[in-house]
mmCIF file of C-alpha atoms in Angstrom:
data_model
loop_
_atom_site.group_PDB
_atom_site.id
_atom_site.type_symbol
_atom_site.label_atom_id
_atom_site.label_comp_id
_atom_site.label_asym_id
_atom_site.label_seq_id
_atom_site.Cartn_x
_atom_site.Cartn_y
_atom_site.Cartn_z
ATOM 1 C CA UNK A 13 -50.810 -7.062 -64.256
ATOM 2 C CA UNK A 14 -51.223 -10.068 -62.152
ATOM 3 C CA UNK A 15 -52.743 -10.005 -58.177
ATOM 4 C CA UNK A 16 -51.903 -12.687 -55.604
ATOM 5 C CA UNK A 17 -55.294 -13.812 -55.078
ATOM 6 C CA UNK A 18 -55.754 -15.206 -52.336
ATOM 7 C CA UNK A 19 -54.115 -12.192 -49.911
ATOM 8 C CA UNK A 20 -56.557 -9.984 -53.179
ATOM 9 C CA UNK A 21 -59.480 -12.020 -51.192
ATOM 10 C CA UNK A 22 -58.124 -11.991 -47.422
ATOM 11 C CA UNK A 23 -58.127 -8.334 -47.374
ATOM 12 C CA UNK A 24 -61.216 -8.149 -49.698
ATOM 13 C CA UNK A 25 -63.181 -10.289 -47.213
ATOM 14 C CA UNK A 26 -60.939 -8.903 -43.551
ATOM 15 C CA UNK A 27 -64.229 -7.795 -41.809
ATOM 16 C CA UNK A 28 -65.281 -11.177 -41.735
ATOM 17 C CA UNK A 29 -65.676 -11.340 -38.110
ATOM 18 C CA UNK A 30 -67.054 -8.296 -36.675
ATOM 19 C CA UNK A 31 -70.266 -7.718 -36.238
ATOM 20 C CA UNK A 32 -71.558 -4.464 -37.608
ATOM 21 C CA UNK A 33 -68.804 -3.027 -38.864
ATOM 22 C CA UNK A 34 -68.904 -4.603 -42.382
ATOM 23 C CA UNK A 35 -72.042 -2.925 -42.619
ATOM 24 C CA UNK A 36 -71.577 -0.100 -40.448
ATOM 25 C CA UNK A 37 -68.914 1.824 -42.587
ATOM 26 C CA UNK A 38 -67.484 1.365 -46.177
ATOM 27 C CA UNK A 39 -64.084 0.148 -46.219
ATOM 28 C CA UNK A 40 -60.737 1.647 -46.031
ATOM 29 C CA UNK A 41 -58.690 0.928 -48.865
ATOM 30 C CA UNK A 42 -54.668 1.013 -48.376
ATOM 31 C CA UNK A 43 -52.386 -0.574 -51.149
ATOM 32 C CA UNK A 44 -49.762 -3.468 -51.289
ATOM 33 C CA UNK A 45 -46.843 -3.466 -53.897
ATOM 34 C CA UNK A 46 -44.571 -6.709 -53.706
ATOM 35 C CA UNK A 47 -42.869 -8.730 -56.078
ATOM 36 C CA UNK A 48 -45.016 -11.572 -55.853
ATOM 37 C CA UNK A 49 -43.613 -13.406 -59.180
ATOM 38 C CA UNK A 50 -39.823 -12.904 -60.391
ATOM 39 C CA UNK A 51 -37.101 -12.755 -58.127
ATOM 40 C CA UNK A 52 -37.089 -12.717 -53.709
ATOM 41 C CA UNK A 53 -40.473 -13.761 -54.050
ATOM 42 C CA UNK A 54 -40.422 -15.498 -51.097
ATOM 43 C CA UNK A 55 -39.631 -12.328 -48.802
ATOM 44 C CA UNK A 56 -41.995 -10.624 -50.304
ATOM 45 C CA UNK A 57 -44.853 -12.752 -49.838
ATOM 46 C CA UNK A 58 -43.515 -12.827 -46.050
ATOM 47 C CA UNK A 59 -44.130 -8.875 -46.012
ATOM 48 C CA UNK A 60 -47.635 -9.006 -47.479
ATOM 49 C CA UNK A 61 -48.329 -11.650 -45.343
ATOM 50 C CA UNK A 62 -47.537 -9.132 -42.564
ATOM 51 C CA UNK A 63 -48.831 -6.556 -42.843
ATOM 52 C CA UNK A 64 -52.743 -8.715 -43.168
ATOM 53 C CA UNK A 65 -51.995 -10.280 -40.205
ATOM 54 C CA UNK A 66 -51.988 -6.187 -39.071
ATOM 55 C CA UNK A 67 -55.090 -5.569 -41.185
ATOM 56 C CA UNK A 68 -56.870 -8.167 -39.035
ATOM 57 C CA UNK A 69 -55.094 -6.911 -35.596
ATOM 58 C CA UNK A 70 -56.691 -3.736 -36.426
ATOM 59 C CA UNK A 71 -60.123 -5.368 -38.037
ATOM 60 C CA UNK A 72 -60.491 -7.159 -34.608
ATOM 61 C CA UNK A 73 -59.573 -3.714 -32.506
ATOM 62 C CA UNK A 74 -62.861 -1.628 -34.414
ATOM 63 C CA UNK A 75 -61.462 -0.819 -37.599
ATOM 64 C CA UNK A 76 -60.412 2.690 -38.110
ATOM 65 C CA UNK A 77 -62.992 4.972 -36.059
ATOM 66 C CA UNK A 78 -65.176 1.802 -37.243
ATOM 67 C CA UNK A 79 -63.839 1.968 -40.953
ATOM 68 C CA UNK A 80 -62.338 -1.782 -41.853
ATOM 69 C CA UNK A 81 -59.637 -2.180 -43.527
ATOM 70 C CA UNK A 82 -59.081 -3.762 -46.935
ATOM 71 C CA UNK A 83 -55.868 -4.634 -48.978
ATOM 72 C CA UNK A 84 -55.924 -4.069 -52.165
ATOM 73 C CA UNK A 85 -52.906 -6.322 -53.405
ATOM 74 C CA UNK A 86 -50.657 -6.113 -56.519
ATOM 75 C CA UNK A 87 -47.705 -7.283 -58.008
ATOM 76 C CA UNK A 88 -44.323 -5.377 -59.266
ATOM 77 C CA UNK A 89 -42.785 -8.625 -60.849
ATOM 78 C CA UNK A 90 -39.251 -7.045 -59.358
ATOM 79 C CA UNK A 91 -39.364 -4.706 -62.538
ATOM 80 C CA UNK A 92 -39.103 -1.022 -61.694
ATOM 81 C CA UNK A 93 -42.304 -0.483 -64.928
ATOM 82 C CA UNK A 94 -44.999 -2.804 -63.006
ATOM 83 C CA UNK A 95 -44.308 -1.476 -59.712
ATOM 84 C CA UNK A 96 -44.804 2.260 -61.443
ATOM 85 C CA UNK A 97 -47.534 -0.035 -62.964
ATOM 86 C CA UNK A 98 -49.333 -1.307 -59.519
ATOM 87 C CA UNK A 99 -48.974 2.217 -57.816
ATOM 88 C CA UNK A 100 -50.271 4.271 -60.103
ATOM 89 C CA UNK A 101 -53.369 1.636 -60.583
ATOM 90 C CA UNK A 102 -53.936 2.395 -56.446
ATOM 91 C CA UNK A 103 -53.303 5.665 -56.615
ATOM 92 C CA UNK A 104 -54.801 7.054 -59.076
ATOM 93 C CA UNK A 105 -57.746 3.819 -60.163
ATOM 94 C CA UNK A 106 -58.099 2.630 -56.602
ATOM 95 C CA UNK A 107 -57.275 5.720 -55.303
ATOM 96 C CA UNK A 108 -56.152 4.658 -52.316
ATOM 97 C CA UNK A 109 -54.040 7.650 -50.217
ATOM 98 C CA UNK A 110 -50.809 5.192 -49.107
ATOM 99 C CA UNK A 111 -49.682 2.355 -50.381
ATOM 100 C CA UNK A 112 -46.688 -0.765 -48.387
ATOM 101 C CA UNK A 113 -44.445 -1.228 -50.822
ATOM 102 C CA UNK A 114 -41.607 -4.268 -51.313
ATOM 103 C CA UNK A 115 -39.075 -3.880 -53.522
ATOM 104 C CA UNK A 116 -35.053 -3.327 -54.065
ATOM 105 C CA UNK A 117 -33.853 0.702 -54.328
ATOM 106 C CA UNK A 118 -34.602 0.541 -57.839
ATOM 107 C CA UNK A 119 -38.139 -0.165 -57.991
ATOM 108 C CA UNK A 120 -39.038 2.272 -54.900
ATOM 109 C CA UNK A 121 -37.284 5.293 -55.643
ATOM 110 C CA UNK A 122 -39.317 5.697 -59.009
ATOM 111 C CA UNK A 123 -42.525 4.780 -57.305
ATOM 112 C CA UNK A 124 -41.367 7.098 -54.913
ATOM 113 C CA UNK A 125 -41.391 9.686 -56.929
ATOM 114 C CA UNK A 126 -44.772 8.845 -58.474
ATOM 115 C CA UNK A 127 -46.157 9.222 -55.076
ATOM 116 C CA UNK A 128 -45.146 12.683 -54.177
ATOM 117 C CA UNK A 129 -45.953 13.922 -57.839
ATOM 118 C CA UNK A 130 -49.284 12.195 -56.504
ATOM 119 C CA UNK A 131 -49.782 13.862 -53.446
ATOM 120 C CA UNK A 132 -49.473 10.064 -52.067
ATOM 121 C CA UNK A 133 -47.802 8.829 -49.090
ATOM 122 C CA UNK A 134 -45.677 5.351 -49.314
ATOM 123 C CA UNK A 135 -44.168 3.459 -46.700
ATOM 124 C CA UNK A 136 -41.242 1.586 -47.444
ATOM 125 C CA UNK A 137 -40.025 -2.098 -45.694
ATOM 126 C CA UNK A 138 -37.685 -3.476 -47.642
ATOM 127 C CA UNK A 139 -35.330 -0.232 -49.472
ATOM 128 C CA UNK A 140 -32.526 0.896 -47.702
ATOM 129 C CA UNK A 141 -30.304 3.087 -50.337
ATOM 130 C CA UNK A 142 -29.902 6.165 -48.944
ATOM 131 C CA UNK A 143 -31.372 8.355 -51.668
ATOM 132 C CA UNK A 144 -34.582 7.291 -50.411
ATOM 133 C CA UNK A 145 -34.120 10.095 -47.739
ATOM 134 C CA UNK A 146 -34.773 12.693 -50.580
ATOM 135 C CA UNK A 147 -38.660 11.648 -49.915
ATOM 136 C CA UNK A 148 -39.064 13.662 -47.052
ATOM 137 C CA UNK A 149 -43.257 13.845 -46.267
ATOM 138 C CA UNK A 150 -44.223 11.289 -49.030
ATOM 139 C CA UNK A 151 -42.097 8.429 -48.156
ATOM 140 C CA UNK A 152 -41.311 6.965 -45.242
ATOM 141 C CA UNK A 153 -39.286 3.548 -43.988
ATOM 142 C CA UNK A 154 -39.783 0.798 -41.295
ATOM 143 C CA UNK A 155 -36.208 -0.777 -41.739
ATOM 144 C CA UNK A 156 -33.148 1.849 -41.367
ATOM 145 C CA UNK A 157 -30.840 3.087 -44.105
ATOM 146 C CA UNK A 158 -28.125 1.320 -45.259
ATOM 147 C CA UNK A 159 -25.573 4.096 -44.301
ATOM 148 C CA UNK A 160 -26.890 2.979 -40.900
ATOM 149 C CA UNK A 161 -26.938 -0.718 -40.447
ATOM 150 C CA UNK A 162 -24.041 -0.902 -42.727
ATOM 151 C CA UNK A 163 -21.788 1.083 -41.103
ATOM 152 C CA UNK A 164 -22.063 -1.523 -37.706
ATOM 153 C CA UNK A 165 -22.083 -4.198 -40.986
ATOM 154 C CA UNK A 166 -18.783 -3.509 -40.580
ATOM 155 C CA UNK A 167 -18.042 -2.564 -37.500
ATOM 156 C CA UNK A 168 -19.304 -6.653 -36.471
ATOM 157 C CA UNK A 169 -16.544 -7.654 -39.195
ATOM 158 C CA UNK A 170 -13.759 -5.662 -37.752
ATOM 159 C CA UNK A 171 -14.739 -6.587 -34.109
ATOM 160 C CA UNK A 172 -14.469 -10.399 -35.549
ATOM 161 C CA UNK A 173 -10.948 -9.905 -35.719
ATOM 162 C CA UNK A 174 -10.672 -10.151 -39.399
ATOM 163 C CA UNK A 175 -7.901 -7.846 -40.697
ATOM 164 C CA UNK A 176 -9.110 -8.405 -44.546
ATOM 165 C CA UNK A 177 -12.002 -9.011 -45.768
ATOM 166 C CA UNK A 178 -13.878 -8.967 -49.391
ATOM 167 C CA UNK A 179 -16.653 -7.036 -50.077
ATOM 168 C CA UNK A 180 -19.478 -9.123 -52.645
ATOM 169 C CA UNK A 181 -22.766 -7.462 -53.892
ATOM 170 C CA UNK A 182 -25.167 -7.012 -56.517
ATOM 171 C CA UNK A 183 -24.359 -4.143 -58.839
ATOM 172 C CA UNK A 184 -27.475 -2.736 -57.662
ATOM 173 C CA UNK A 185 -27.924 0.922 -55.293
ATOM 174 C CA UNK A 186 -28.663 -1.623 -52.093
ATOM 175 C CA UNK A 187 -25.586 -3.499 -52.255
ATOM 176 C CA UNK A 188 -23.413 -0.421 -54.158
ATOM 177 C CA UNK A 189 -24.797 1.092 -50.125
ATOM 178 C CA UNK A 190 -24.770 -1.703 -48.472
ATOM 179 C CA UNK A 191 -20.434 -1.924 -49.502
ATOM 180 C CA UNK A 192 -19.132 1.881 -49.848
ATOM 181 C CA UNK A 193 -20.442 2.271 -45.769
ATOM 182 C CA UNK A 194 -19.640 -1.468 -43.911
ATOM 183 C CA UNK A 195 -16.243 -1.081 -46.067
ATOM 184 C CA UNK A 196 -15.658 2.534 -44.812
ATOM 185 C CA UNK A 197 -16.255 1.187 -41.325
ATOM 186 C CA UNK A 198 -14.254 -1.972 -41.130
ATOM 187 C CA UNK A 199 -11.542 0.451 -42.844
ATOM 188 C CA UNK A 200 -11.876 3.016 -40.660
ATOM 189 C CA UNK A 201 -11.658 0.272 -37.555
ATOM 190 C CA UNK A 202 -7.956 -0.935 -39.086
ATOM 191 C CA UNK A 203 -8.666 -3.264 -41.990
ATOM 192 C CA UNK A 204 -8.621 -3.477 -45.550
ATOM 193 C CA UNK A 205 -10.399 -4.183 -48.467
ATOM 194 C CA UNK A 206 -8.991 -6.897 -50.736
ATOM 195 C CA UNK A 207 -11.383 -7.190 -53.154
ATOM 196 C CA UNK A 208 -14.694 -5.833 -54.058
ATOM 197 C CA UNK A 209 -17.198 -7.687 -56.806
ATOM 198 C CA UNK A 210 -20.058 -6.054 -57.937
ATOM 199 C CA UNK A 211 -21.988 -8.167 -59.561
ATOM 200 C CA UNK A 212 -24.691 -8.223 -62.469
ATOM 201 C CA UNK A 213 -27.916 -9.994 -60.846
ATOM 202 C CA UNK A 214 -29.935 -12.705 -62.495
ATOM 203 C CA UNK A 215 -26.624 -14.964 -64.394
ATOM 204 C CA UNK A 216 -26.413 -18.480 -63.811
ATOM 205 C CA UNK A 217 -22.832 -18.926 -63.085
ATOM 206 C CA UNK A 218 -20.260 -16.524 -61.655
ATOM 207 C CA UNK A 219 -17.561 -18.405 -60.966
ATOM 208 C CA UNK A 220 -15.778 -15.588 -63.549
ATOM 209 C CA UNK A 221 -16.574 -13.358 -60.801
ATOM 210 C CA UNK A 222 -15.664 -15.066 -57.945
ATOM 211 C CA UNK A 223 -12.896 -17.116 -58.579
ATOM 212 C CA UNK A 224 -10.571 -13.825 -57.595
ATOM 213 C CA UNK A 225 -11.643 -14.666 -54.324
ATOM 214 C CA UNK A 226 -9.429 -17.857 -54.083
ATOM 215 C CA UNK A 227 -5.496 -15.990 -54.141
ATOM 216 C CA UNK A 228 -7.012 -13.032 -51.935
ATOM 217 C CA UNK A 229 -7.813 -15.169 -49.290
ATOM 218 C CA UNK A 230 -9.703 -11.906 -46.961
ATOM 219 C CA UNK A 231 -9.985 -13.054 -43.508
ATOM 220 C CA UNK A 232 -14.198 -12.685 -43.913
ATOM 221 C CA UNK A 233 -15.935 -11.665 -47.030
ATOM 222 C CA UNK A 234 -18.928 -8.207 -46.613
ATOM 223 C CA UNK A 235 -22.054 -9.683 -48.358
ATOM 224 C CA UNK A 236 -25.619 -8.162 -48.703
ATOM 225 C CA UNK A 237 -28.393 -9.663 -51.631
ATOM 226 C CA UNK A 238 -31.168 -11.796 -51.608
ATOM 227 C CA UNK A 239 -32.681 -14.591 -53.460
ATOM 228 C CA UNK A 240 -31.755 -17.210 -56.053
ATOM 229 C CA UNK A 241 -28.467 -14.322 -56.578
ATOM 230 C CA UNK A 242 -27.316 -15.073 -52.874
ATOM 231 C CA UNK A 243 -27.433 -18.989 -53.990
ATOM 232 C CA UNK A 244 -26.115 -19.088 -56.660
ATOM 233 C CA UNK A 245 -22.889 -17.425 -55.084
ATOM 234 C CA UNK A 246 -22.553 -19.291 -52.501
ATOM 235 C CA UNK A 247 -22.797 -22.388 -53.961
ATOM 236 C CA UNK A 248 -20.066 -20.957 -56.675
ATOM 237 C CA UNK A 249 -17.799 -19.995 -53.534
ATOM 238 C CA UNK A 250 -18.186 -23.548 -51.993
ATOM 239 C CA UNK A 251 -17.571 -25.308 -55.097
ATOM 240 C CA UNK A 252 -14.442 -22.871 -55.289
ATOM 241 C CA UNK A 253 -12.754 -23.985 -51.976
ATOM 242 C CA UNK A 254 -13.301 -20.435 -50.637
ATOM 243 C CA UNK A 255 -14.073 -20.813 -46.612
ATOM 244 C CA UNK A 256 -13.842 -17.366 -45.244
ATOM 245 C CA UNK A 257 -17.105 -16.419 -42.759
ATOM 246 C CA UNK A 258 -19.462 -14.647 -44.619
ATOM 247 C CA UNK A 259 -21.055 -11.135 -42.753
ATOM 248 C CA UNK A 260 -23.982 -10.338 -44.043
ATOM 249 C CA UNK A 261 -26.584 -7.448 -43.771
ATOM 250 C CA UNK A 262 -29.709 -9.196 -43.179
ATOM 251 C CA UNK A 263 -28.336 -12.216 -43.000
ATOM 252 C CA UNK A 264 -31.890 -14.143 -43.174
ATOM 253 C CA UNK A 265 -32.857 -13.030 -46.751
ATOM 254 C CA UNK A 266 -29.773 -15.419 -48.257
ATOM 255 C CA UNK A 267 -31.277 -18.015 -49.371
ATOM 256 C CA UNK A 268 -28.268 -21.016 -48.165
ATOM 257 C CA UNK A 269 -27.046 -22.763 -50.607
ATOM 258 C CA UNK A 270 -25.884 -25.677 -48.891
ATOM 259 C CA UNK A 271 -27.061 -25.979 -44.752
ATOM 260 C CA UNK A 272 -24.072 -27.697 -44.316
ATOM 261 C CA UNK A 273 -21.090 -26.014 -45.317
ATOM 262 C CA UNK A 274 -22.279 -22.619 -44.706
ATOM 263 C CA UNK A 275 -24.004 -24.047 -40.514
ATOM 264 C CA UNK A 276 -21.317 -21.104 -38.724
ATOM 265 C CA UNK A 277 -19.949 -19.421 -41.829
ATOM 266 C CA UNK A 278 -22.601 -17.240 -41.852
ATOM 267 C CA UNK A 279 -23.744 -14.114 -39.638
ATOM 268 C CA UNK A 280 -24.704 -10.264 -39.992
ATOM 269 C CA UNK A 281 -26.577 -7.496 -38.680
ATOM 270 C CA UNK A 282 -30.513 -7.551 -38.675
ATOM 271 C CA UNK A 283 -33.156 -4.926 -37.598
ATOM 272 C CA UNK A 284 -33.722 -6.556 -34.135
ATOM 273 C CA UNK A 285 -37.010 -6.642 -31.498
ATOM 274 C CA UNK A 286 -38.248 -9.099 -33.196
ATOM 275 C CA UNK A 287 -38.167 -12.084 -30.104
ATOM 276 C CA UNK A 288 -39.877 -10.079 -27.111
ATOM 277 C CA UNK A 289 -43.205 -8.293 -26.973
ATOM 278 C CA UNK A 290 -45.049 -7.807 -29.594
ATOM 279 C CA UNK A 291 -42.220 -9.673 -31.982
ATOM 280 C CA UNK A 292 -43.336 -12.575 -30.661
ATOM 281 C CA UNK A 293 -46.981 -12.270 -30.814
ATOM 282 C CA UNK A 294 -46.621 -11.695 -34.432
ATOM 283 C CA UNK A 295 -44.247 -14.259 -34.818
ATOM 284 C CA UNK A 296 -46.568 -16.402 -32.580
ATOM 285 C CA UNK A 297 -49.667 -15.719 -35.065
ATOM 286 C CA UNK A 298 -48.143 -15.503 -38.282
ATOM 287 C CA UNK A 299 -47.241 -19.800 -37.121
ATOM 288 C CA UNK A 300 -50.582 -20.249 -36.564
ATOM 289 C CA UNK A 301 -52.056 -18.589 -39.574
ATOM 290 C CA UNK A 302 -49.494 -20.005 -42.198
ATOM 291 C CA UNK A 303 -48.488 -22.813 -40.492
ATOM 292 C CA UNK A 304 -44.596 -21.062 -41.623
ATOM 293 C CA UNK A 305 -41.669 -22.483 -39.149
ATOM 294 C CA UNK A 306 -39.042 -19.586 -40.937
ATOM 295 C CA UNK A 307 -40.290 -16.667 -40.228
ATOM 296 C CA UNK A 308 -37.731 -13.417 -41.923
ATOM 297 C CA UNK A 309 -37.887 -9.995 -40.546
ATOM 298 C CA UNK A 310 -39.720 -8.732 -43.356
ATOM 299 C CA UNK A 311 -42.539 -9.628 -41.799
ATOM 300 C CA UNK A 312 -41.825 -8.031 -38.963
ATOM 301 C CA UNK A 313 -41.512 -5.019 -41.192
ATOM 302 C CA UNK A 314 -44.672 -4.879 -43.171
ATOM 303 C CA UNK A 315 -46.800 -6.013 -39.808
ATOM 304 C CA UNK A 316 -45.159 -2.458 -37.776
ATOM 305 C CA UNK A 317 -45.601 -0.355 -41.409
ATOM 306 C CA UNK A 318 -49.643 -1.217 -41.165
ATOM 307 C CA UNK A 319 -50.294 -0.535 -37.630
ATOM 308 C CA UNK A 320 -48.230 2.410 -37.679
ATOM 309 C CA UNK A 321 -50.063 3.596 -40.786
ATOM 310 C CA UNK A 322 -53.394 3.442 -39.195
ATOM 311 C CA UNK A 323 -52.616 4.742 -35.594
ATOM 312 C CA UNK A 324 -52.002 7.899 -38.019
ATOM 313 C CA UNK A 325 -55.395 7.497 -39.696
ATOM 314 C CA UNK A 326 -57.308 6.749 -36.304
ATOM 315 C CA UNK A 327 -55.459 10.083 -34.983
ATOM 316 C CA UNK A 328 -55.531 12.170 -37.973
ATOM 317 C CA UNK A 329 -57.582 11.797 -40.138
ATOM 318 C CA UNK A 330 -57.263 9.055 -43.734
ATOM 319 C CA UNK A 331 -55.904 11.748 -46.488
ATOM 320 C CA UNK A 332 -52.637 11.608 -47.542
ATOM 321 C CA UNK A 333 -51.936 14.670 -45.944
ATOM 322 C CA UNK A 334 -53.079 14.472 -42.971
ATOM 323 C CA UNK A 335 -51.276 10.472 -42.444
ATOM 324 C CA UNK A 336 -47.934 12.326 -43.059
ATOM 325 C CA UNK A 337 -48.641 14.582 -40.647
ATOM 326 C CA UNK A 338 -49.442 12.412 -37.903
ATOM 327 C CA UNK A 339 -47.201 9.214 -38.670
ATOM 328 C CA UNK A 340 -43.893 10.781 -37.520
ATOM 329 C CA UNK A 341 -45.754 11.593 -34.245
ATOM 330 C CA UNK A 342 -47.717 8.335 -33.751
ATOM 331 C CA UNK A 343 -43.996 6.186 -33.821
ATOM 332 C CA UNK A 344 -43.044 8.411 -30.845
ATOM 333 C CA UNK A 345 -45.361 5.881 -28.783
ATOM 334 C CA UNK A 346 -45.393 3.269 -31.018
ATOM 335 C CA UNK A 347 -44.014 0.136 -29.986
ATOM 336 C CA UNK A 348 -43.712 -2.543 -33.150
ATOM 337 C CA UNK A 349 -43.093 -5.807 -33.958
ATOM 338 C CA UNK A 350 -39.340 -4.769 -34.819
ATOM 339 C CA UNK A 351 -38.615 -2.738 -31.661
ATOM 340 C CA UNK A 352 -38.926 1.278 -31.379
ATOM 341 C CA UNK A 353 -39.272 3.006 -34.486
ATOM 342 C CA UNK A 354 -37.740 6.603 -33.952
ATOM 343 C CA UNK A 355 -37.301 8.572 -37.463
ATOM 344 C CA UNK A 356 -34.630 11.623 -38.725
ATOM 345 C CA UNK A 357 -37.089 14.748 -39.431
ATOM 346 C CA UNK A 358 -37.227 13.085 -43.564
ATOM 347 C CA UNK A 359 -39.332 9.869 -42.389
ATOM 348 C CA UNK A 360 -35.755 7.467 -42.659
ATOM 349 C CA UNK A 361 -35.883 5.095 -39.591
ATOM 350 C CA UNK A 362 -32.624 5.588 -37.484
ATOM 351 C CA UNK A 363 -31.167 4.055 -34.109
ATOM 352 C CA UNK A 364 -32.820 1.070 -34.402
ATOM 353 C CA UNK A 365 -32.365 -1.777 -32.363
ATOM 354 C CA UNK A 366 -29.717 -3.915 -34.043
ATOM 355 C CA UNK A 367 -29.477 -8.392 -34.030
ATOM 356 C CA UNK A 368 -26.487 -10.394 -34.534
ATOM 357 C CA UNK A 369 -27.872 -13.155 -36.908
ATOM 358 C CA UNK A 370 -26.477 -16.390 -36.943
ATOM 359 C CA UNK A 371 -27.117 -19.003 -38.840
ATOM 360 C CA UNK A 372 -26.714 -22.715 -37.270
ATOM 361 C CA UNK A 373 -28.186 -26.044 -37.798
ATOM 362 C CA UNK A 374 -30.387 -25.255 -41.011
ATOM 363 C CA UNK A 375 -31.720 -21.707 -39.431
ATOM 364 C CA UNK A 376 -30.832 -18.394 -37.805
ATOM 365 C CA UNK A 377 -30.536 -17.572 -34.551
ATOM 366 C CA UNK A 378 -30.320 -14.609 -32.762
ATOM 367 C CA UNK A 379 -26.806 -14.481 -31.177
ATOM 368 C CA UNK A 380 -26.345 -11.167 -29.466
ATOM 369 C CA UNK A 381 -27.024 -6.891 -30.173
ATOM 370 C CA UNK A 382 -24.991 -4.188 -31.132
ATOM 371 C CA UNK A 383 -26.995 -1.257 -29.303
#
């Protein structure tokens, strides 16, 4: 199992610059599980950086009642077995009470089951399958599940004036969850789904999957995805001359293949609240520390996960049972980088601030809000 050395060292030495704190108290260890090799690495690394920024802020403010945070980072390689290996090490060897995780639902669900069996806590920063709601008291989500955000995505497509749409999603829990909820909302407003394509991930070419769209001529394409697969899909569509606009769940995690061709043609719905208040402060800190201009939403999810966890530890205790009991209370007054967090009784985010994100001139811009 690999560790991302730079972040692991950053966590290990997170107490530097805090006079007396490193010697006054033992650190509280928090696990981070992320795909640092394999698929969709960039988004995952940014989430991990968001966690690290929060740990910096927490430690600079005195830690958890005088105890500093130390991050222990494990690589899931975006594979379910490696994610389980990482979680097993964190929960049973390192004895962490809580872990923050990036990964698709196919990874998050088995790790949530393990956390439940171990009596530990798992904070979700990236998965959105409605099945994640089956772990109340164990798994807490910082982003909304598919049945919430994707419903608004379907409404956005209908509001654009589109009468017909095709759905292009990965054949996994994330993709099918988005497909079902978005299509249902679009059809409820009178739209027609002319084709649904659920593709197998990791293919070098998707022409056989995509070419049917040329004859269907949809007014819009509803999608979700990430990493190299999304880049390959978009390249295939461009080569086939399919010119319909794309509407995505979490559009900023797609990899745009041709900036000029996609200019103004890709938009979608994402969790909002980043452009002001805490979100703006986190953005400034991120750019200063990591010297990156392209900042994805998962930086804010990672930041909020660590901050909510820390607040629960401060107010209720650092053991898993106390954390699980206290987190739903602390989020009621928490104003985060991703806006106000409201959880249902399962610890799943509802009624999030939603932004419309559009790809313009080589970058994503917030062009509207949905609530």
